[in-house]
Coordinates of C-alpha atoms in Angstrom, one line a residue:
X1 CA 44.4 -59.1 -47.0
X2 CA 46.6 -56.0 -47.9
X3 CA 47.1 -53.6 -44.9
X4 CA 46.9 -49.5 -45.0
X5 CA 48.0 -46.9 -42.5
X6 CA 47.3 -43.9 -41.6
X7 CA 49.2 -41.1 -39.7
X8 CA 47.2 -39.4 -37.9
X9 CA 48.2 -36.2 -37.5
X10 CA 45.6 -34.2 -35.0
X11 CA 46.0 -34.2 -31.8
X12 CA 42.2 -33.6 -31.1
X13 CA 40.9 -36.6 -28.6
X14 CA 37.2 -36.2 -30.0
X15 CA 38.1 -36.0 -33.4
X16 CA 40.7 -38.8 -33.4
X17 CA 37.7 -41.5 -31.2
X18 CA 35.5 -40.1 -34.6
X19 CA 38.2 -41.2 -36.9
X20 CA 38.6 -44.4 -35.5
X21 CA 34.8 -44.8 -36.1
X22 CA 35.2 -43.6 -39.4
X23 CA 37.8 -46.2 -40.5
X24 CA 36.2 -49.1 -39.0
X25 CA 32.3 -48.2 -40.7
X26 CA 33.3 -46.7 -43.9
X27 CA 36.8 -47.0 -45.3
X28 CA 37.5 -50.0 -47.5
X29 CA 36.7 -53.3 -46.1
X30 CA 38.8 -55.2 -48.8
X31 CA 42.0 -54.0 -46.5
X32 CA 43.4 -54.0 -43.0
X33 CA 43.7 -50.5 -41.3
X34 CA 46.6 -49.4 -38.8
X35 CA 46.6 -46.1 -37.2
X36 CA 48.6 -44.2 -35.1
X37 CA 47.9 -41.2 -33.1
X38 CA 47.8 -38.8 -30.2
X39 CA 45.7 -36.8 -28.6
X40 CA 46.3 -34.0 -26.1
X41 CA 45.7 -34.0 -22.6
X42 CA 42.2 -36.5 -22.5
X43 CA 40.8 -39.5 -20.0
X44 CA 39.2 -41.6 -22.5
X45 CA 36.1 -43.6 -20.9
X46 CA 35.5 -47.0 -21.6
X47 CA 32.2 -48.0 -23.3
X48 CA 30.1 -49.3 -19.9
X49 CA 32.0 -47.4 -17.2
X50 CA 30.1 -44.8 -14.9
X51 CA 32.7 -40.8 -16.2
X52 CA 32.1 -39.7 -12.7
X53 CA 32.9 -42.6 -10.9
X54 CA 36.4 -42.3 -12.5
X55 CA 37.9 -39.0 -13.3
X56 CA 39.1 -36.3 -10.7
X57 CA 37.2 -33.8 -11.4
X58 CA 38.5 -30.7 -9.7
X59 CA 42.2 -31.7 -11.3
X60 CA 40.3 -32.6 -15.0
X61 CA 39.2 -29.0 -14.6
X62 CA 42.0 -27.6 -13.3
X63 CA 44.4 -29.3 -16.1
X64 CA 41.9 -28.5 -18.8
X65 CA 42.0 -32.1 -19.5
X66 CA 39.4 -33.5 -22.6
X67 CA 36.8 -36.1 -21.3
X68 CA 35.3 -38.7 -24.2
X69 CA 34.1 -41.8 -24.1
X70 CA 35.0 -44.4 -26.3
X71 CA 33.4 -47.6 -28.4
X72 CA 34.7 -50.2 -26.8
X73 CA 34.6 -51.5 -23.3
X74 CA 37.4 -51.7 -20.7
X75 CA 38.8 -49.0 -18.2
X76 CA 39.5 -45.5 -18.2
X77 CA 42.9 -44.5 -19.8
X78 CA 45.2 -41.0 -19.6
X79 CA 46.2 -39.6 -23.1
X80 CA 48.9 -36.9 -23.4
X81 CA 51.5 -36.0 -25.9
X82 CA 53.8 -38.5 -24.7
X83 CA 51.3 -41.1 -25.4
X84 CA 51.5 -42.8 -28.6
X85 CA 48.3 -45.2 -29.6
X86 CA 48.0 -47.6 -32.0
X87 CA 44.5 -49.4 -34.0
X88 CA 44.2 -52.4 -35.4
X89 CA 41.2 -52.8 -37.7
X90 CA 40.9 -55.9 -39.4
X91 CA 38.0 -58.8 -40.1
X92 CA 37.5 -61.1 -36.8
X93 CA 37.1 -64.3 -38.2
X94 CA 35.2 -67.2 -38.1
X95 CA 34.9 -67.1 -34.2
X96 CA 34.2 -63.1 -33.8
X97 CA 35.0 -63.5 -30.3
X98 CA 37.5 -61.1 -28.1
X99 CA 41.3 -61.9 -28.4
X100 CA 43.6 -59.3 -27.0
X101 CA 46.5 -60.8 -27.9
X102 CA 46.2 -61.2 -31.3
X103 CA 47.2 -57.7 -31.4
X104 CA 49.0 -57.4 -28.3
X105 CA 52.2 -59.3 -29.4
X106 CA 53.1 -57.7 -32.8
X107 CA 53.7 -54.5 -30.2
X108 CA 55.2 -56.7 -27.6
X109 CA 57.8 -58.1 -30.1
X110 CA 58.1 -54.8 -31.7
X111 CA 59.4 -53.3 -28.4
X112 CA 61.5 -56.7 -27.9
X113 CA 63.3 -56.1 -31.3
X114 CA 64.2 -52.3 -29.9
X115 CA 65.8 -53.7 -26.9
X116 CA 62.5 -53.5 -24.0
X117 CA 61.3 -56.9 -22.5
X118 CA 57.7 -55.7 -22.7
X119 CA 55.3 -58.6 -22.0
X120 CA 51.8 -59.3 -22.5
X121 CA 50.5 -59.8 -19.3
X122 CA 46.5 -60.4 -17.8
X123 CA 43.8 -59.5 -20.3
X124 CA 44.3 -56.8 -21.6
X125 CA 48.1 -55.3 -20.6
X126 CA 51.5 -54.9 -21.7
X127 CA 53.9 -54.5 -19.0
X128 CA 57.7 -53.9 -18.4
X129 CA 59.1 -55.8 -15.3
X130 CA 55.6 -56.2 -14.4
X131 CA 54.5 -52.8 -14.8
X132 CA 51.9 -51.6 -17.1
X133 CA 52.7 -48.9 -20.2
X134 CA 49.7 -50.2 -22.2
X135 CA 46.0 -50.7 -21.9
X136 CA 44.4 -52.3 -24.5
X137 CA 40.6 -52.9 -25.6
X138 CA 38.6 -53.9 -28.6
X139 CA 35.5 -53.5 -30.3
X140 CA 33.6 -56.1 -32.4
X141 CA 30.7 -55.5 -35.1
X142 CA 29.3 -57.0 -38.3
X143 CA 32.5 -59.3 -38.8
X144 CA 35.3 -56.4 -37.8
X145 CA 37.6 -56.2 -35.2
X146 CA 39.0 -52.7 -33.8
X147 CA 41.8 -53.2 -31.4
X148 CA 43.5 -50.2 -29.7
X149 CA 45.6 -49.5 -27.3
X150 CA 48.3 -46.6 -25.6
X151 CA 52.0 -46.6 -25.3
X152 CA 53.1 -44.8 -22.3
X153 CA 56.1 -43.5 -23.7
X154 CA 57.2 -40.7 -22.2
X155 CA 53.7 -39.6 -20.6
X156 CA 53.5 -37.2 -17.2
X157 CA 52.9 -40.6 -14.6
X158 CA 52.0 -37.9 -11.9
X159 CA 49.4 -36.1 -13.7
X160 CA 48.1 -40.1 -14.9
X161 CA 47.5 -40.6 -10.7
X162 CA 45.6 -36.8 -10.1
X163 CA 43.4 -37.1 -12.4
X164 CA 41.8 -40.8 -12.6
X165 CA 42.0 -41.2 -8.8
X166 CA 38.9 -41.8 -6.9
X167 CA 38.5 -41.1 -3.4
X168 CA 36.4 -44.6 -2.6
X169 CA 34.4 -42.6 0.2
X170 CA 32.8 -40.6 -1.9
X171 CA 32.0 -42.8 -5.0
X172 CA 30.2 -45.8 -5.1
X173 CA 29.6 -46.7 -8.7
X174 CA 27.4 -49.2 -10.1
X175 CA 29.5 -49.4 -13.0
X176 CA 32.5 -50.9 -14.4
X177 CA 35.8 -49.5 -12.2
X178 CA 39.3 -49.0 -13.6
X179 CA 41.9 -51.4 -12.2
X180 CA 44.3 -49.2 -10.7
X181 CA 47.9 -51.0 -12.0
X182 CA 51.4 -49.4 -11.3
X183 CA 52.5 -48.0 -14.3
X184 CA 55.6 -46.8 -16.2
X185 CA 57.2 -45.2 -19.8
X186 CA 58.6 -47.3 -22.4
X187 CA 61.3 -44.4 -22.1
X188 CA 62.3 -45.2 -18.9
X189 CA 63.9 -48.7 -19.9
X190 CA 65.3 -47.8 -23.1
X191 CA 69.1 -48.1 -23.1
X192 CA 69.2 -45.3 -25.4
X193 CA 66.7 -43.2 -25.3
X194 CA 65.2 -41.2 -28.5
X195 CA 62.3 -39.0 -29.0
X196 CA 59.0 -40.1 -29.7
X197 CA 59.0 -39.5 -33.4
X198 CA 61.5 -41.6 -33.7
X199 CA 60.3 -44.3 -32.0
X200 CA 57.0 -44.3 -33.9
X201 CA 58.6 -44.7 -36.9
X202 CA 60.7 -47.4 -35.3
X203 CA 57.4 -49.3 -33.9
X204 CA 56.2 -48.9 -37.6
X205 CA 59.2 -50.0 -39.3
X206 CA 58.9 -53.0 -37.0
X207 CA 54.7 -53.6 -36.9
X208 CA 55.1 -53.8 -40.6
X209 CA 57.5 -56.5 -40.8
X210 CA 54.9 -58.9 -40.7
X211 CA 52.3 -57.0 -42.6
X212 CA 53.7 -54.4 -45.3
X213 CA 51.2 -51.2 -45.5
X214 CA 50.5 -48.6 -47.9
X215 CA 50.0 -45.3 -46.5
X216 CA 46.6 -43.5 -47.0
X217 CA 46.0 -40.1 -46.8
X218 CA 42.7 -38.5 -45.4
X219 CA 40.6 -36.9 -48.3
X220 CA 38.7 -34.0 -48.0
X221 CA 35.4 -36.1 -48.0
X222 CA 37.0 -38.4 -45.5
X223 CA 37.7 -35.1 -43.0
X224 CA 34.3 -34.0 -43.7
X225 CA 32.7 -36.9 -42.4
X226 CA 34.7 -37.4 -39.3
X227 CA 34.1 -33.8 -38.3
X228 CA 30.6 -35.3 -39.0
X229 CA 30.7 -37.7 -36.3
X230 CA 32.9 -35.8 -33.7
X231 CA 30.3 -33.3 -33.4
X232 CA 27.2 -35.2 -33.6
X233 CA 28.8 -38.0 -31.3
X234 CA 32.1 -37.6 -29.3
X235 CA 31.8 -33.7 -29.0
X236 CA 28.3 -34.3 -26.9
X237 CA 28.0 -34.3 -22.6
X238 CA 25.1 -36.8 -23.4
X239 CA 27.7 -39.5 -25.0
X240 CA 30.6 -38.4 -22.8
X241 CA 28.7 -38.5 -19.6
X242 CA 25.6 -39.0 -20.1
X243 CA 24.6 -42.9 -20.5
X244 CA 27.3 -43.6 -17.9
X245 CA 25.1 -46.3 -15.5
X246 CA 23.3 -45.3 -12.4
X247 CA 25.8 -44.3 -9.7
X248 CA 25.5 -42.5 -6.2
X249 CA 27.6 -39.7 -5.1
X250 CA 28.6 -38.2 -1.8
X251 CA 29.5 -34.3 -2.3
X252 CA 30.5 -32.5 1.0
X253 CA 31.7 -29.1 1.9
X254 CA 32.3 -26.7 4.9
X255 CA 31.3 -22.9 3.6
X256 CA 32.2 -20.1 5.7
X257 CA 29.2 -18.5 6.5
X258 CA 27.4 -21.1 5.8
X259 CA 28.6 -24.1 7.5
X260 CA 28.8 -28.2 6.4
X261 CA 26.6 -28.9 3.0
X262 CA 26.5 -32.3 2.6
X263 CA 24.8 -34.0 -0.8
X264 CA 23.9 -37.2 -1.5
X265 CA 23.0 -37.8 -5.2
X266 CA 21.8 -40.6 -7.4
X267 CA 22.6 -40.2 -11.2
X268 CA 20.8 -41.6 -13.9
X269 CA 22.3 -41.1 -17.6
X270 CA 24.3 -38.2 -16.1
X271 CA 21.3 -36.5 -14.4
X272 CA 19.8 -36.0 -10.7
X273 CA 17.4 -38.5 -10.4
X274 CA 17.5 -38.6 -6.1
X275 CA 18.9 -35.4 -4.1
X276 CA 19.1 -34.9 -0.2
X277 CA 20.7 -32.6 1.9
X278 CA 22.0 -32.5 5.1
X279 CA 24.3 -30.4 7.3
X280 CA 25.0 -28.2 9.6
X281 CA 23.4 -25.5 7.6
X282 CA 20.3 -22.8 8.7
X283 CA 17.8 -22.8 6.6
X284 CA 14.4 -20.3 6.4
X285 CA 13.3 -22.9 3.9
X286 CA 13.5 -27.1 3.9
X287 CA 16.0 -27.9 1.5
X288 CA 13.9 -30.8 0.3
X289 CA 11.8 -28.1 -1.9
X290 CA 14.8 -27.1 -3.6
X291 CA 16.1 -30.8 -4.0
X292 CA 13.4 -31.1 -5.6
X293 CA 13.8 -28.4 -8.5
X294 CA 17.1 -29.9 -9.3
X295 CA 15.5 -33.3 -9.9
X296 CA 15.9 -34.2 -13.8
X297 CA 19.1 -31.7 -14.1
X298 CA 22.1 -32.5 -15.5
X299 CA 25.3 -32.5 -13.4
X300 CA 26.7 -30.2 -14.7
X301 CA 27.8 -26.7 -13.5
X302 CA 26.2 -24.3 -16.1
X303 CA 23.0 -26.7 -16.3
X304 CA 23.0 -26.4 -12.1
X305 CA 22.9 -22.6 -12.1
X306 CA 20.2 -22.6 -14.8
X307 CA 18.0 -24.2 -13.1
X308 CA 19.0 -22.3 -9.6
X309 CA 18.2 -19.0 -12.2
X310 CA 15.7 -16.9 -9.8
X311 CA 16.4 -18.7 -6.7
X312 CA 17.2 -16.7 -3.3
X313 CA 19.1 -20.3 -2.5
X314 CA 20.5 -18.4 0.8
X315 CA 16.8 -18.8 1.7
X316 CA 17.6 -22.9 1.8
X317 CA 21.5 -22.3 3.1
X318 CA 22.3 -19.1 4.7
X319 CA 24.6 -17.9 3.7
X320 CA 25.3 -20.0 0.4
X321 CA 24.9 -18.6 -3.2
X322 CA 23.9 -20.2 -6.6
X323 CA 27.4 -20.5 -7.4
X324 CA 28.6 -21.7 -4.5
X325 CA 25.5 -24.6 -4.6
X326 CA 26.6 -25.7 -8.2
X327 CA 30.0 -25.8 -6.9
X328 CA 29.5 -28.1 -4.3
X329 CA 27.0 -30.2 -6.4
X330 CA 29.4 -30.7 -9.8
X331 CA 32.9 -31.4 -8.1

């Protein structure tokens, strides 16, 4: 089967997640599909995994780093511009059954043939001297297979540990949790180092070795219809967040003025299903009443203070205002 690729040039993580979507239900199924792209600062969610039970959220904010969710299972990755990833699309087979390596290798070798003893390494990594640069995952439907996966090539490792660590006091997730592996840069254990367009179009040159590709460039109608499914799909809090599994969160803060708000909430597709507060707080009014209210409301800031729109909250907390009540609840 004849192989085409296509460079993908935004940089938009939503966009890119509905691209790969794109190529693997509608583009030709006569042909194999490669892809490679990046996307701007982003922690892309795996398929089953709980988003709040495995971002940072007061350094995702802070950063202004892109939340989405993806198609396929597995654990939550880091995407910046030194991050180059790669899909495979392709029929499965006769089996249709999950095998990472299949695609693993061809980048393994590729890496090999440019001088870096990568290795493919547990289920679903690629490691240099037993450190992982690449998290892979797949996704299998009506007879096709889409692999992808990142090459840390050059990525910001520090920023990788603020923003996906978890402080395991405060969440306790029903879902699926990231394996937290040492990581490192393809980069770092190049003899000669070059810049990452360069290096794409060496692990190109190299992929396609073994499987020559025509390129394919993105029609008008093809743009259309991603932009299509980006909005409609990856662009939406109820995707991104919102079908996450149950999960139970401890939110705590001392407020001056106000004292030590303590929170203890049970999502259910992203939304308060069980509130209760305690504290050190003075209250006029049982906070249970307001607990209440915020049953049903999604956790998220602006949806928090819309449904706190009217309430005297320093009537529950003295000393505590709407704003600072959504803070504490939503990071």
């Amino acid at each position: 089967m004849p192989w085409s690729f296509i460079d993908v040039k935004s940089t938009d993580p939503a966009f890119n997640l509905a691209l790969e979507q794109y190529a693997f239900d509608t583009l030709p199924r006569d042909r194999s599909w490669f892809l490679l792209w990046r996307n701007h600062n982003a922690i892309v969610i795996g398929r089953h995994q709980n988003t709040l039970a495995e971002i940072n959220e007061e350094a995702v904010r802070e950063r202004e780093v892109t939340v989405v969710r993806r198609l396929s299972g597995g654990g939550a990755v880091y995407h910046d511009l030194g991050n180059l990833n790669f899909t495979f699309i392709q029929d499965a087979g006769q089996a249709g059954q999950l095998d990472m390596g299949l695609f693993c290798r061809p980048v393994a070798q590729a890496l090999q043939a440019m001088g870096v003893d990568a290795q493919v390494n547990g289920r679903n990594d690629i490691t240099i001297d037993g450190r992982k640069f690449s998290g892979n995952s797949q996704y299998i439907r009506e007879g096709r297979v889409m692999h992808h996966g990142t090459i840390l090539y050059s990525s910001d490792l520090e920023t990788v540990g603020q923003v996906l660590r978890v402080d395991p006091e405060k969440i306790q997730a029903k879902g699926v949790r990231s394996v937290r592996a040492r990581v490192t840069t393809v980069r770092a254990h190049m003899a000669r180092p070059v810049p990452l367009a360069q290096f794409k179009a060496r692990l190109l040159e190299e992929i396609a070795r073994e499987r020559p590709m025509e390129p394919y460039t993105l029609t008008e109608a093809d743009i259309a219809a991603v932009e299509a499914i980006k909005r409609d799909r990856y662009d939406r809090w109820e995707w991104n967040y919102g079908i996450s599994p149950p999960c139970d969160l401890l939110r705590r803060r001392r407020v001056e003025g106000c004292g030590m708000v303590e929170a203890h909430i049970h999502l259910e597709e992203g939304c308060i299903a069980g509130l209760a507060f305690f504290g050190d707080f003075f209250s006029a009014v049982e906070p249970e009443e307001l607990a209440r209210r915020l049953l049903g409301c999604p956790l998220r800031r602006e949806d928090l203070l819309a449904r706190l729109e009217g309430v005297e909250v320093s009537r529950y907390f003295s000393g505590l205002t709407a704003e600072g009540l959504a803070d504490i609840l939503s990071t």
